[in-house]
Amino acid sequence: MIWNEEAECMSREDKEELQLALFQKQVKTVYEKVPFYKKKFDDAGFHPDDLKTLNDVKKIPFTTKDDLRSAYPFGLFAVPEDEIIELHSTSGTTGTPVVSGYTRHDIDVWGECTGRAIWMAGGTKDSIIQNSYGYGLFTGGPGIDHGAKTTGAMVLPMSSGNTARQMKMMMDLKCDILTCTPSYALYIAESLEKAGYSPEDIPLKAGIFGAEMWTEEMRKEIETKLGLKSHNIYGLTEMMGPGVAAECDEQNGLHIQDDHFYAEIIDPDTLENLPEGETGELVLTTLTKEGMPIIRFRTKDITSLNYDSCPCGRTTIRMNRITGRSDDKLKVKGVLVFPSQIESAILQVDGVTANYLIHITRPKILDEIEVKIEISPETFSDEMRNLETLQRELEAKIHSAIGIKVDVSLVEPESLPRSEGKAVRVIDDRNLDK
Amino acid sequence: MNVKQLSVFLENKEGKLKSAVDAISSKGINIRALSIADSSKYGILRLIVSDNEKAIKALEERKFVVKETDVIVVGVKDEPNGLNSVLEVLEEANVNVEYLYAFVSTQVDEAIVVMKIENCKDVVPILREKNIKLLSKEDIDAI
């Protein structure tokens, strides 16, 4: 079922006309209300009146994550604070978090977008949604919650964790839609299996999974084990949260809610817009956001766009599964990790040098990080237990820095790969582009 | 009467041990004794060689991390209770042995034991007092 046929099945022409009008209004608003954008536009020689067609969008300067950080916490708000009714924040693991503010209208839009996602997954007013995304500053739980309330589906605000209770509620209440990260979905699936349930016993019909990268292989496994159809969902706190895009039953790309978000693909090196269908970095603009409008945000997510209309009847453009990040940020177990964090953690240990390699794998379901660290004359000991102590100390330091458990392997000096004199820091063997 | 042992960090990987041994033997240095301690990912190769200085240079050229460690080398009778008699002395003196390994001597009735002990210096007189045969660098070279 299509939640909003008018918006989701609009002809491309009408959609582009709508997008242009909204874009023009948005750049005018930020130019007038947000000093940051006035300066940014002025510096780039762009004036809101220059936006005459969607082709002119490429003249507008980009907004980066650093811009958002520098404006922390409320520097990019386009309305007085009393109009903001909800706040969310990124985790801020790298220092300054990004705070996103929502007006009542923005929350309505959010509910509309995640509501469309719920309907794409086959949701109805009779659905019971087991919402196992985290509730809190994280946008996952509240985003789905808003969508359920907008559409009138019933939501069970489980939040994440306590899997025994998740299973009990799922069985007792006969939840038909599960929303959580794909890795948690698999974890629940395996827990159900261990508890003796077969897929036929599980009441779920659909799942809406996102907030981390996952593969088609993982999708098949989740679908088989839980006996449901899974739907990828995409979003980011800077834009709104989950619901920017989501998959219909075709499972062939995520429909971007393009009456609320304008999507482009750029080459992350040249920053030029790429032709339709080519793979590059996704750039998004909030077309309707009031609280904190963001213009041409460089998401760093690598994907491509498909403008063909979908057999499901929707005409909204579709983005493919995210296959990577355009910079060195790593998303491991759903958490954003920076090599620099690991570096500063290991350097806290006496004698340890910055010769390390982060090796990420996904042997089964969950990501695993191995950090290989070269031993030095200072850290080498003739006694095994000293080396083991060193290894544990490094593991503890990294764990406290990034919040994820890692395996430290001590390796021989100069054994880690180096290219053009610069050490290779990260090897990601997760095969996420399957 | 301490002897300097070489300790080398080795990854548990094919060819690593060979590479280390090869580095030493290609310089004409003789390995007198050898032992390996290992975990699942790495090991420590412990060596008594004829020429430490040369061996360290050869190993470092191949990017190995090498350390010199003081160890005590004793000759024990090659008979039941031979090693035990030495350990008894150490136990009485409350001395902890970090690790030990043994190798055979050219003398038929003697085995040679390399021991890593905290505070080697303090332990030497105790062993002497109990008439335990301590071997010097020269003794080992002569084997």
Coordinates of C-alpha atoms in Angstrom, one line a residue, chain B residues 2-85:
Chain B
N2 CA 75.1 -14.6 33.9
V3 CA 74.7 -15.5 30.3
K4 CA 73.1 -13.2 27.8
Q5 CA 70.3 -14.8 25.9
L6 CA 68.7 -13.3 22.8
S7 CA 64.9 -13.0 22.6
V8 CA 63.3 -12.4 19.3
F9 CA 59.7 -11.5 18.6
L10 CA 58.2 -13.8 16.0
E11 CA 54.7 -13.7 14.4
N12 CA 53.1 -17.1 14.1
K13 CA 53.4 -17.1 10.4
E14 CA 54.9 -19.5 7.9
G15 CA 58.6 -18.9 7.3
K16 CA 59.2 -16.5 10.2
L17 CA 61.2 -18.9 12.3
K18 CA 63.3 -19.9 9.3
S19 CA 63.9 -16.3 8.4
A20 CA 65.3 -15.6 11.9
V21 CA 67.4 -18.7 12.1
D22 CA 68.6 -18.1 8.6
A23 CA 69.6 -14.5 9.5
I24 CA 71.9 -15.9 12.2
S25 CA 73.4 -18.9 10.4
S26 CA 74.1 -17.0 7.2
K27 CA 76.6 -14.9 9.2
G28 CA 78.3 -18.0 10.4
I29 CA 76.9 -17.7 13.9
N30 CA 76.3 -20.9 15.8
I31 CA 73.1 -21.5 17.7
R32 CA 73.9 -23.2 21.0
A33 CA 70.4 -23.5 22.4
L34 CA 67.0 -22.5 21.3
S35 CA 63.4 -22.4 22.7
I36 CA 60.1 -21.0 21.6
A37 CA 57.3 -19.7 23.7
D38 CA 54.2 -19.1 21.8
S39 CA 50.6 -17.8 21.9
S40 CA 48.1 -18.2 19.1
K41 CA 49.4 -15.2 17.2
Y42 CA 53.0 -14.7 18.1
G43 CA 55.9 -16.3 19.8
I44 CA 59.2 -15.4 21.5
L45 CA 62.3 -17.2 20.1
R46 CA 65.0 -17.5 22.7
L47 CA 68.5 -18.2 21.7
I48 CA 71.9 -18.8 23.1
V49 CA 74.3 -18.0 20.2
S50 CA 78.1 -17.9 19.8
D51 CA 78.2 -14.2 19.0
N52 CA 75.4 -11.9 20.4
E53 CA 76.6 -8.7 18.8
K54 CA 76.7 -10.1 15.3
A55 CA 73.5 -12.0 15.7
I56 CA 71.6 -8.9 16.9
K57 CA 72.9 -7.0 13.9
A58 CA 71.9 -9.8 11.5
L59 CA 68.4 -10.0 13.0
E60 CA 67.8 -6.3 13.1
E61 CA 68.8 -6.1 9.5
R62 CA 65.8 -8.3 8.8
K63 CA 63.6 -6.0 10.9
F64 CA 63.3 -8.4 13.9
V65 CA 63.0 -6.9 17.4
V66 CA 65.7 -8.4 19.5
K67 CA 66.4 -8.2 23.2
E68 CA 69.3 -9.4 25.3
T69 CA 68.2 -11.0 28.5
D70 CA 70.2 -12.3 31.5
V71 CA 69.7 -15.9 32.1
I72 CA 71.4 -18.5 34.3
V73 CA 72.8 -21.6 32.7
V74 CA 73.4 -24.6 34.9
G75 CA 74.7 -28.1 34.3
V76 CA 72.6 -30.8 35.9
K77 CA 73.3 -34.5 36.2
D78 CA 71.6 -36.4 33.5
E79 CA 69.7 -38.7 35.9
P80 CA 66.4 -38.8 37.8
N81 CA 66.1 -35.9 40.2
G82 CA 68.8 -34.0 38.3
L83 CA 66.7 -31.0 37.5
N84 CA 64.7 -31.4 40.7
S85 CA 67.7 -30.9 42.9

